[in-house]
Amino acid sequence: MWICLSALNSAFRLNADNPFITDEESIINRAVRKPDLKVRCIKVQKIRYVWDNLEGQFQKIGCLEDWLSSAKIHLKFGSGLTTEEQEIRRLICGPNTIDVEIAPIWKLLIKEVLNPFYVFQLFSVCLWFSEDYKEYAFAIIIMSIISIALTVYDLREQSVKLHRLVEAHNNITVSIYGKNAGVQELESRFLVPGDLLILMGNKVQMPCDAILIDGSCVVNEGMLTGESIPVTKTPLPKMEGSVPWRRQGEGEYKRHVLFCGTEVIQAKGARSSTAKAVVLQTGFNTAKGDLVRSILYPKPMNFKLYRDAIRFLLCLIGTATIGMIYTLCVYVLSGETPGEVVKKALDVITIAVPPALPAALTTGIMYAQRRLKKRGIFCISPQRINVCGQLNLVCFDKTGTLTRDGLDLWGVMPCDGNGFQEVHSFTSGRTLPWGPLCAAMTSCHSLILLDGTIQGDPLDLKMFEATTWEMVVSGDDFHKGVPGCAMVVKPCGTSSQVPVEGIAILHQFPFSSVLQRMTVIVQEMGGDQLVFMKGAPERVASFCQPETVPTSFVSELQIYTTQGFRVIGLAYKKLEMDHHISALMREQVESDLIFLGLLILENRLKEETKPVLEELISARIRTVMITGDNLQTAITVAKKSGMVSESQKVILIEANETTGSSSASISWKLLEEKKHIAYRNQDNYINIREEISDNSKEGSYHFALNGKSFQVITQHFSSLLPKILMNGTIFARMSPGQKSSLVEEFQKLDYFVGMCGDGANDCGALKMAHVGVSLSEQEASVASPFTSKTPNIECVPHLIKEGRAALVTSFCMFKYMALYSMIQYVGVLLLYWETNNLSNYQFLFQDLAITTIIGVTMNLNGAYPKLVPFRPAGRLISPPLLLSVILNILLSLAMQIVGFILVQRQPWYSMGMHSACTVQNDTLSKLTISPTPPVKNGTNGVFTSFENTTIWFLGTINCIIVALVFSKGKPFRQPTYKNYIFVLVLVVQLSVCLFILFADIPELYRRLDLLCTPVLWRVYIVIMLSSNFIVSLVVEEAIIENRALWMTIKRCFGYQSKSQYRIWQRALANDPSWPPINQTSYSDMPGCGRGVSYSNPVFESNEDQL
């Protein structure tokens, strides 16, 4: 596709010799082909790419270049774009829209009808109509219409829902500042990267991603994170140098970015009432666009069941082809007309390949979905239910998932120059005495006042409420030295002993999960300017003057974190008044602080956590914790919850980046609860022991590490990463991106990974996992296949149980449908030998009255209430399943051949009679048997014969027997007898079949094109069927379902699993040097460097950039 700039030529007189954009290095300048002013572009998954003539490759367009420094962003875009540049960018970058069209019903209908399955059904129906097999053809048409209608309705509803989610995005009026035009209002779809947005007022929806360059904003990012907690955004500092703006400073660049789809609650300018932001990305390049794309183009699910299903159907088609050749030979030699021969040959395909198979499989998934819905678990991707049955590793977020959402303020531990003082408990009702510590608790937070209500992070809220102070917004004449619209905290009437009128919060450096701290600059009314810091104790202590940090810091911190408390460090300093606050850099403010003390909050485990984790562990499903919290707290929660048992050891892994002359290092230390080490590392305060016991092999130890170490290991020790992941259980201080990476690394080891989180910062990992379960009902959960209404992890075992039951049900249906097809196929081919066939009503009885009803009711078994310590087979083409199908086909084949041959050898077979019911047993031997050809009977051109009658009864009742044999109960599904509807159906069907077999009703036999046989022969039929049932049941129970037998066979043949994690387990079990204890390795040592790295194929995502 080509974009022509010649349309702008007349308006702006473009000169091919001059750059079109002021920045000569811009991709737009490199993309324009001269002199004809054309740009070559393509669109992939809604993202536009243009051809870079200089690089000779396609480059993404619709966003600012990554290499721009903060100084360049302020310089180039700080005063807006010219009209000419806006028009050029608008034409090349495209509109700022997230268009999700509502798919027209006719288009969905055509797409569904052209599904190979329905095409095959259409072929079958046309063939049946030509053979006057109208009844079943109409039944299949009705079922197909209902199925197509339901599918189209579901797809249409999803399309409408997604359209409504993004519809408002395209119709927002925004204000921008142009270099020549000044402030102007326009529709958001006309925005381009580089435009200068003017943000004013409250409750503004962001129509694009933008970098805040002036002022501050409070934003609700619930749409992206699932957590409706106001987040404060600060302007991008104007730093000199050429370092790209995303990499400058030590913190996250996200704190400067306003993401598309989020709501700006408050916008304040530094020197005016408006904030300014530069448009960073537009359309589908934005954060919201990326979320929508992840729904439109989901990650391909690599599940072997669906690949095996195709192979399975191809095998049936191969079998049908053999049958077709046989049919052609038989009927051509018998002198049938070509038309009849073709019909008979094509008939074999519709018999060998069951048209009802996909409908039966869908029914099983629908029942499982309905059962999950009753438990408050909602599913937007039903195909994933089967995948749940294969899960063998589940990752859990900690806060809000394993532990309770709310934090209770347990107490505060002040400190002075001599060490920590006595803990001040808030449960006693005593207020904290006035001092720097009290001032820090009142002002070091990101709370805001919205409609008279204080809102913000629950931790901040608890801390502020404990002080009993109140919050107001200053007016223009509020107090000398306090700017207008500043947030002011002041003591309430009861706090008469406080010597200050209030504290104004002048500037915030917001909390960042990467930095693990937040800092504020405040002004005491009529007093000093102060700096307060709050964050992870180890991080806060590292910014303090060493002499102010108590010598017992490590041991005291250890005491509380090992009990599972959440501990926050507080520090402060006085600020020199001669600095202008907006000119101060964070590095200048956060230095030489005085340590104030520790804030101790209680975060209790949810009641359901421990029993659920114990259930999963007893079922041999690995549990892993991925949290953003402190490492020691995470270890304690893991021990309290049962994720790490008392008898198991925890080995801490600490990895450090390359520093100066030394290469990256990794050290291994055994955690010991009773001994202490000196305060020497700012990041980890743990206690170690020198040795490890002999039983510290696979399963008896767990690795614990933080996000920083994980990142270093990924970059410098990738060959060690699989070994570490084999026993890695606790991952602390993990960023959202690291959570996603960890899930992907587990998947590379061939684990089926589940992820359970409360939606906050877990979206990426929820999308990446095979099964994502969100405990949040926010919009972010739209990216998660499963959402639980009950906000605890009880949903995880329920999901696995239902997944296992659904998987086993799918296998049962495959086996049953294959057997039903083969029973009918063998019977028909035997009859073809005599140029005979089953009549339409005989087919109808088998297809509709027996198989269809069984297919609908066989799936009703619920999940077994107990999780067993092994999973169902994940492959359709597995030895037990194939053996089961082959043996049962052989049994049915043998039974039908025996029946077919024996009936021809009966004395009454060739007497030229249409019924043998009147023949007396004592005269049979006296009859002279003279072969007489069967007489053509009925309107359908079907030969009624004793072979036909025998084969039909054997085949029909065998379909019922096979359904009972294949209907699995324990250990993955409820016992068959508890599926009352299915048992009733089988009893009724068997009773009807036996009634038809033994009832001498001529009219009934005539309708079904059957011949009456002697009672003794009917008894023979029952004996053959009973023998077949007993043998089939014994084979199924004693061989196919005998797990111990299959395990013995595997051992005898030396079979070993080819899954990566199994290979690593075997390797580590035989490695006497693993795990290394009290050792430090370096990246330049042999065997510690980088290994082979690869990534799973997923849709191209901007998540890492966001």
PDB file of N, CA and C in Angstrom, residues 750-817:
ATOM      1  N   ASP A 750       8.228 -26.961  29.557  1.00  0.00           N
ATOM      2  CA  ASP A 750       7.089 -27.848  29.249  1.00  0.00           C
ATOM      3  C   ASP A 750       6.130 -28.023  30.416  1.00  0.00           C
ATOM      4  N   TYR A 751       6.147 -27.100  31.357  1.00  0.00           N
ATOM      5  CA  TYR A 751       5.105 -27.088  32.384  1.00  0.00           C
ATOM      6  C   TYR A 751       3.828 -26.508  31.772  1.00  0.00           C
ATOM      7  N   PHE A 752       2.688 -27.019  32.238  1.00  0.00           N
ATOM      8  CA  PHE A 752       1.422 -26.350  31.942  1.00  0.00           C
ATOM      9  C   PHE A 752       1.179 -25.390  33.109  1.00  0.00           C
ATOM     10  N   VAL A 753       1.267 -24.101  32.823  1.00  0.00           N
ATOM     11  CA  VAL A 753       1.340 -23.091  33.880  1.00  0.00           C
ATOM     12  C   VAL A 753       0.000 -22.388  34.059  1.00  0.00           C
ATOM     13  N   GLY A 754      -0.451 -22.338  35.302  1.00  0.00           N
ATOM     14  CA  GLY A 754      -1.609 -21.524  35.665  1.00  0.00           C
ATOM     15  C   GLY A 754      -1.123 -20.311  36.429  1.00  0.00           C
ATOM     16  N   MET A 755      -1.831 -19.201  36.305  1.00  0.00           N
ATOM     17  CA  MET A 755      -1.476 -17.985  37.050  1.00  0.00           C
ATOM     18  C   MET A 755      -2.731 -17.450  37.712  1.00  0.00           C
ATOM     19  N   CYS A 756      -2.649 -17.210  39.008  1.00  0.00           N
ATOM     20  CA  CYS A 756      -3.795 -16.675  39.748  1.00  0.00           C
ATOM     21  C   CYS A 756      -3.376 -15.365  40.405  1.00  0.00           C
ATOM     22  N   GLY A 757      -4.065 -14.295  40.057  1.00  0.00           N
ATOM     23  CA  GLY A 757      -3.738 -12.985  40.620  1.00  0.00           C
ATOM     24  C   GLY A 757      -4.986 -12.149  40.801  1.00  0.00           C
ATOM     25  N   ASP A 758      -4.842 -11.056  41.539  1.00  0.00           N
ATOM     26  CA  ASP A 758      -6.005 -10.203  41.796  1.00  0.00           C
ATOM     27  C   ASP A 758      -6.159  -9.130  40.728  1.00  0.00           C
ATOM     28  N   GLY A 759      -5.411  -9.232  39.638  1.00  0.00           N
ATOM     29  CA  GLY A 759      -5.539  -8.274  38.542  1.00  0.00           C
ATOM     30  C   GLY A 759      -4.558  -7.134  38.626  1.00  0.00           C
ATOM     31  N   ALA A 760      -4.110  -6.782  39.812  1.00  0.00           N
ATOM     32  CA  ALA A 760      -3.184  -5.663  39.966  1.00  0.00           C
ATOM     33  C   ALA A 760      -1.778  -6.107  39.572  1.00  0.00           C
ATOM     34  N   ASN A 761      -1.258  -5.538  38.522  1.00  0.00           N
ATOM     35  CA  ASN A 761       0.097  -5.830  38.012  1.00  0.00           C
ATOM     36  C   ASN A 761       0.281  -7.262  37.501  1.00  0.00           C
ATOM     37  N   ASP A 762      -0.800  -8.024  37.416  1.00  0.00           N
ATOM     38  CA  ASP A 762      -0.671  -9.423  36.995  1.00  0.00           C
ATOM     39  C   ASP A 762      -1.177  -9.655  35.575  1.00  0.00           C
ATOM     40  N   CYS A 763      -1.656  -8.595  34.917  1.00  0.00           N
ATOM     41  CA  CYS A 763      -2.306  -8.766  33.611  1.00  0.00           C
ATOM     42  C   CYS A 763      -1.412  -9.492  32.615  1.00  0.00           C
ATOM     43  N   GLY A 764      -0.141  -9.089  32.523  1.00  0.00           N
ATOM     44  CA  GLY A 764       0.777  -9.704  31.567  1.00  0.00           C
ATOM     45  C   GLY A 764       0.943 -11.184  31.834  1.00  0.00           C
ATOM     46  N   ALA A 765       1.139 -11.548  33.105  1.00  0.00           N
ATOM     47  CA  ALA A 765       1.323 -12.957  33.467  1.00  0.00           C
ATOM     48  C   ALA A 765       0.036 -13.754  33.257  1.00  0.00           C
ATOM     49  N   LEU A 766      -1.110 -13.134  33.523  1.00  0.00           N
ATOM     50  CA  LEU A 766      -2.400 -13.803  33.313  1.00  0.00           C
ATOM     51  C   LEU A 766      -2.602 -14.120  31.834  1.00  0.00           C
ATOM     52  N   LYS A 767      -2.165 -13.195  30.973  1.00  0.00           N
ATOM     53  CA  LYS A 767      -2.274 -13.418  29.524  1.00  0.00           C
ATOM     54  C   LYS A 767      -1.277 -14.466  29.051  1.00  0.00           C
ATOM     55  N   MET A 768      -0.094 -14.474  29.646  1.00  0.00           N
ATOM     56  CA  MET A 768       0.987 -15.344  29.199  1.00  0.00           C
ATOM     57  C   MET A 768       0.756 -16.805  29.598  1.00  0.00           C
ATOM     58  N   ALA A 769       0.134 -17.036  30.740  1.00  0.00           N
ATOM     59  CA  ALA A 769      -0.038 -18.401  31.256  1.00  0.00           C
ATOM     60  C   ALA A 769      -0.983 -19.207  30.369  1.00  0.00           C
ATOM     61  N   HIS A 770      -0.875 -20.545  30.469  1.00  0.00           N
ATOM     62  CA  HIS A 770      -1.829 -21.401  29.754  1.00  0.00           C
ATOM     63  C   HIS A 770      -3.236 -21.137  30.271  1.00  0.00           C
ATOM     64  N   VAL A 771      -3.336 -20.947  31.592  1.00  0.00           N
ATOM     65  CA  VAL A 771      -4.631 -20.657  32.222  1.00  0.00           C
ATOM     66  C   VAL A 771      -4.446 -19.495  33.183  1.00  0.00           C
ATOM     67  N   GLY A 772      -5.090 -18.382  32.899  1.00  0.00           N
ATOM     68  CA  GLY A 772      -5.032 -17.211  33.781  1.00  0.00           C
ATOM     69  C   GLY A 772      -6.339 -17.072  34.537  1.00  0.00           C
ATOM     70  N   VAL A 773      -6.259 -16.942  35.868  1.00  0.00           N
ATOM     71  CA  VAL A 773      -7.457 -16.775  36.700  1.00  0.00           C
ATOM     72  C   VAL A 773      -7.353 -15.440  37.420  1.00  0.00           C
ATOM     73  N   SER A 774      -8.260 -14.536  37.089  1.00  0.00           N
ATOM     74  CA  SER A 774      -8.262 -13.219  37.728  1.00  0.00           C
ATOM     75  C   SER A 774      -9.264 -13.212  38.879  1.00  0.00           C
ATOM     76  N   LEU A 775      -8.835 -12.716  40.026  1.00  0.00           N
ATOM     77  CA  LEU A 775      -9.743 -12.582  41.177  1.00  0.00           C
ATOM     78  C   LEU A 775     -10.352 -11.190  41.214  1.00  0.00           C
ATOM     79  N   SER A 776     -10.128 -10.415  40.148  1.00  0.00           N
ATOM     80  CA  SER A 776     -10.643  -9.050  40.070  1.00  0.00           C
ATOM     81  C   SER A 776     -11.693  -8.990  38.970  1.00  0.00           C
ATOM     82  N   GLU A 777     -12.740  -8.199  39.197  1.00  0.00           N
ATOM     83  CA  GLU A 777     -13.780  -8.045  38.174  1.00  0.00           C
ATOM     84  C   GLU A 777     -13.603  -6.754  37.395  1.00  0.00           C
ATOM     85  N   GLN A 778     -12.429  -6.140  37.508  1.00  0.00           N
ATOM     86  CA  GLN A 778     -12.149  -4.927  36.754  1.00  0.00           C
ATOM     87  C   GLN A 778     -12.027  -5.251  35.271  1.00  0.00           C
ATOM     88  N   GLU A 779     -11.965  -4.181  34.464  1.00  0.00           N
ATOM     89  CA  GLU A 779     -11.882  -4.374  33.012  1.00  0.00           C
ATOM     90  C   GLU A 779     -10.636  -5.145  32.589  1.00  0.00           C
ATOM     91  N   ALA A 780      -9.580  -5.062  33.405  1.00  0.00           N
ATOM     92  CA  ALA A 780      -8.330  -5.753  33.044  1.00  0.00           C
ATOM     93  C   ALA A 780      -8.540  -7.251  32.951  1.00  0.00           C
ATOM     94  N   SER A 781      -9.533  -7.778  33.680  1.00  0.00           N
ATOM     95  CA  SER A 781      -9.767  -9.216  33.660  1.00  0.00           C
ATOM     96  C   SER A 781     -10.318  -9.694  32.324  1.00  0.00           C
ATOM     97  N   VAL A 782     -10.620  -8.758  31.416  1.00  0.00           N
ATOM     98  CA  VAL A 782     -11.090  -9.145  30.083  1.00  0.00           C
ATOM     99  C   VAL A 782      -9.992  -9.907  29.338  1.00  0.00           C
ATOM    100  N   ALA A 783      -8.740  -9.703  29.742  1.00  0.00           N
ATOM    101  CA  ALA A 783      -7.615 -10.398  29.093  1.00  0.00           C
ATOM    102  C   ALA A 783      -7.371 -11.766  29.719  1.00  0.00           C
ATOM    103  N   SER A 784      -8.032 -12.074  30.831  1.00  0.00           N
ATOM    104  CA  SER A 784      -7.822 -13.345  31.515  1.00  0.00           C
ATOM    105  C   SER A 784      -8.923 -14.327  31.108  1.00  0.00           C
ATOM    106  N   PRO A 785      -8.555 -15.578  30.750  1.00  0.00           N
ATOM    107  CA  PRO A 785      -9.585 -16.533  30.310  1.00  0.00           C
ATOM    108  C   PRO A 785     -10.637 -16.826  31.377  1.00  0.00           C
ATOM    109  N   PHE A 786     -10.225 -16.775  32.657  1.00  0.00           N
ATOM    110  CA  PHE A 786     -11.152 -17.092  33.744  1.00  0.00           C
ATOM    111  C   PHE A 786     -11.177 -15.954  34.766  1.00  0.00           C
ATOM    112  N   THR A 787     -12.368 -15.687  35.278  1.00  0.00           N
ATOM    113  CA  THR A 787     -12.530 -14.675  36.325  1.00  0.00           C
ATOM    114  C   THR A 787     -13.377 -15.280  37.434  1.00  0.00           C
ATOM    115  N   SER A 788     -12.885 -15.184  38.671  1.00  0.00           N
ATOM    116  CA  SER A 788     -13.622 -15.739  39.803  1.00  0.00           C
ATOM    117  C   SER A 788     -14.322 -14.632  40.580  1.00  0.00           C
ATOM    118  N   LYS A 789     -15.614 -14.860  40.862  1.00  0.00           N
ATOM    119  CA  LYS A 789     -16.362 -13.871  41.651  1.00  0.00           C
ATOM    120  C   LYS A 789     -15.940 -13.943  43.107  1.00  0.00           C
ATOM    121  N   THR A 790     -15.544 -15.132  43.556  1.00  0.00           N
ATOM    122  CA  THR A 790     -15.095 -15.305  44.939  1.00  0.00           C
ATOM    123  C   THR A 790     -13.619 -14.913  45.000  1.00  0.00           C
ATOM    124  N   PRO A 791     -13.271 -13.880  45.761  1.00  0.00           N
ATOM    125  CA  PRO A 791     -11.883 -13.364  45.725  1.00  0.00           C
ATOM    126  C   PRO A 791     -10.900 -14.168  46.566  1.00  0.00           C
ATOM    127  N   ASN A 792     -10.872 -15.493  46.378  1.00  0.00           N
ATOM    128  CA  ASN A 792      -9.845 -16.307  47.026  1.00  0.00           C
ATOM    129  C   ASN A 792      -9.449 -17.440  46.087  1.00  0.00           C
ATOM    130  N   ILE A 793      -8.424 -18.193  46.460  1.00  0.00           N
ATOM    131  CA  ILE A 793      -7.841 -19.167  45.520  1.00  0.00           C
ATOM    132  C   ILE A 793      -8.563 -20.513  45.519  1.00  0.00           C
ATOM    133  N   GLU A 794      -9.719 -20.594  46.174  1.00  0.00           N
ATOM    134  CA  GLU A 794     -10.500 -21.837  46.131  1.00  0.00           C
ATOM    135  C   GLU A 794     -10.895 -22.191  44.701  1.00  0.00           C
ATOM    136  N   CYS A 795     -10.955 -21.165  43.844  1.00  0.00           N
ATOM    137  CA  CYS A 795     -11.368 -21.404  42.460  1.00  0.00           C
ATOM    138  C   CYS A 795     -10.346 -22.258  41.703  1.00  0.00           C
ATOM    139  N   VAL A 796      -9.069 -22.245  42.130  1.00  0.00           N
ATOM    140  CA  VAL A 796      -8.015 -22.939  41.379  1.00  0.00           C
ATOM    141  C   VAL A 796      -8.223 -24.455  41.376  1.00  0.00           C
ATOM    142  N   PRO A 797      -8.376 -25.118  42.564  1.00  0.00           N
ATOM    143  CA  PRO A 797      -8.622 -26.568  42.499  1.00  0.00           C
ATOM    144  C   PRO A 797      -9.924 -26.913  41.790  1.00  0.00           C
ATOM    145  N   HIS A 798     -10.959 -26.071  41.949  1.00  0.00           N
ATOM    146  CA  HIS A 798     -12.225 -26.328  41.242  1.00  0.00           C
ATOM    147  C   HIS A 798     -11.990 -26.347  39.739  1.00  0.00           C
ATOM    148  N   LEU A 799     -11.195 -25.382  39.278  1.00  0.00           N
ATOM    149  CA  LEU A 799     -10.905 -25.247  37.851  1.00  0.00           C
ATOM    150  C   LEU A 799     -10.121 -26.461  37.344  1.00  0.00           C
ATOM    151  N   ILE A 800      -9.147 -26.901  38.133  1.00  0.00           N
ATOM    152  CA  ILE A 800      -8.339 -28.064  37.726  1.00  0.00           C
ATOM    153  C   ILE A 800      -9.205 -29.326  37.696  1.00  0.00           C
ATOM    154  N   LYS A 801     -10.065 -29.479  38.714  1.00  0.00           N
ATOM    155  CA  LYS A 801     -10.952 -30.661  38.747  1.00  0.00           C
ATOM    156  C   LYS A 801     -11.873 -30.681  37.531  1.00  0.00           C
ATOM    157  N   GLU A 802     -12.494 -29.527  37.247  1.00  0.00           N
ATOM    158  CA  GLU A 802     -13.403 -29.455  36.095  1.00  0.00           C
ATOM    159  C   GLU A 802     -12.641 -29.651  34.790  1.00  0.00           C
ATOM    160  N   GLY A 803     -11.410 -29.124  34.741  1.00  0.00           N
ATOM    161  CA  GLY A 803     -10.581 -29.298  33.548  1.00  0.00           C
ATOM    162  C   GLY A 803     -10.245 -30.759  33.314  1.00  0.00           C
ATOM    163  N   ARG A 804      -9.897 -31.463  34.396  1.00  0.00           N
ATOM    164  CA  ARG A 804      -9.586 -32.891  34.276  1.00  0.00           C
ATOM    165  C   ARG A 804     -10.819 -33.679  33.841  1.00  0.00           C
ATOM    166  N   ALA A 805     -11.965 -33.333  34.452  1.00  0.00           N
ATOM    167  CA  ALA A 805     -13.206 -34.023  34.085  1.00  0.00           C
ATOM    168  C   ALA A 805     -13.553 -33.761  32.618  1.00  0.00           C
ATOM    169  N   ALA A 806     -13.393 -32.507  32.175  1.00  0.00           N
ATOM    170  CA  ALA A 806     -13.707 -32.149  30.786  1.00  0.00           C
ATOM    171  C   ALA A 806     -12.773 -32.856  29.812  1.00  0.00           C
ATOM    172  N   LEU A 807     -11.497 -32.979  30.206  1.00  0.00           N
ATOM    173  CA  LEU A 807     -10.507 -33.638  29.350  1.00  0.00           C
ATOM    174  C   LEU A 807     -10.837 -35.128  29.202  1.00  0.00           C
ATOM    175  N   VAL A 808     -11.143 -35.771  30.329  1.00  0.00           N
ATOM    176  CA  VAL A 808     -11.508 -37.191  30.291  1.00  0.00           C
ATOM    177  C   VAL A 808     -12.793 -37.380  29.489  1.00  0.00           C
ATOM    178  N   THR A 809     -13.751 -36.463  29.669  1.00  0.00           N
ATOM    179  CA  THR A 809     -15.010 -36.522  28.907  1.00  0.00           C
ATOM    180  C   THR A 809     -14.735 -36.434  27.409  1.00  0.00           C
ATOM    181  N   SER A 810     -13.814 -35.523  27.025  1.00  0.00           N
ATOM    182  CA  SER A 810     -13.460 -35.390  25.602  1.00  0.00           C
ATOM    183  C   SER A 810     -12.903 -36.701  25.065  1.00  0.00           C
ATOM    184  N   PHE A 811     -12.021 -37.361  25.844  1.00  0.00           N
ATOM    185  CA  PHE A 811     -11.449 -38.635  25.412  1.00  0.00           C
ATOM    186  C   PHE A 811     -12.533 -39.711  25.306  1.00  0.00           C
ATOM    187  N   CYS A 812     -13.443 -39.725  26.292  1.00  0.00           N
ATOM    188  CA  CYS A 812     -14.548 -40.695  26.273  1.00  0.00           C
ATOM    189  C   CYS A 812     -15.385 -40.520  24.999  1.00  0.00           C
ATOM    190  N   MET A 813     -15.659 -39.237  24.668  1.00  0.00           N
ATOM    191  CA  MET A 813     -16.488 -38.973  23.484  1.00  0.00           C
ATOM    192  C   MET A 813     -15.751 -39.391  22.210  1.00  0.00           C
ATOM    193  N   PHE A 814     -14.453 -39.095  22.134  1.00  0.00           N
ATOM    194  CA  PHE A 814     -13.668 -39.509  20.968  1.00  0.00           C
ATOM    195  C   PHE A 814     -13.729 -41.030  20.805  1.00  0.00           C
ATOM    196  N   LYS A 815     -13.500 -41.736  21.910  1.00  0.00           N
ATOM    197  CA  LYS A 815     -13.494 -43.192  21.855  1.00  0.00           C
ATOM    198  C   LYS A 815     -14.867 -43.725  21.461  1.00  0.00           C
ATOM    199  N   TYR A 816     -15.893 -43.141  22.085  1.00  0.00           N
ATOM    200  CA  TYR A 816     -17.248 -43.641  21.814  1.00  0.00           C
ATOM    201  C   TYR A 816     -17.645 -43.390  20.360  1.00  0.00           C
ATOM    202  N   MET A 817     -17.387 -42.160  19.885  1.00  0.00           N
ATOM    203  CA  MET A 817     -17.759 -41.826  18.509  1.00  0.00           C
ATOM    204  C   MET A 817     -16.978 -42.676  17.502  1.00  0.00           C
TER     205      MET A 817
END
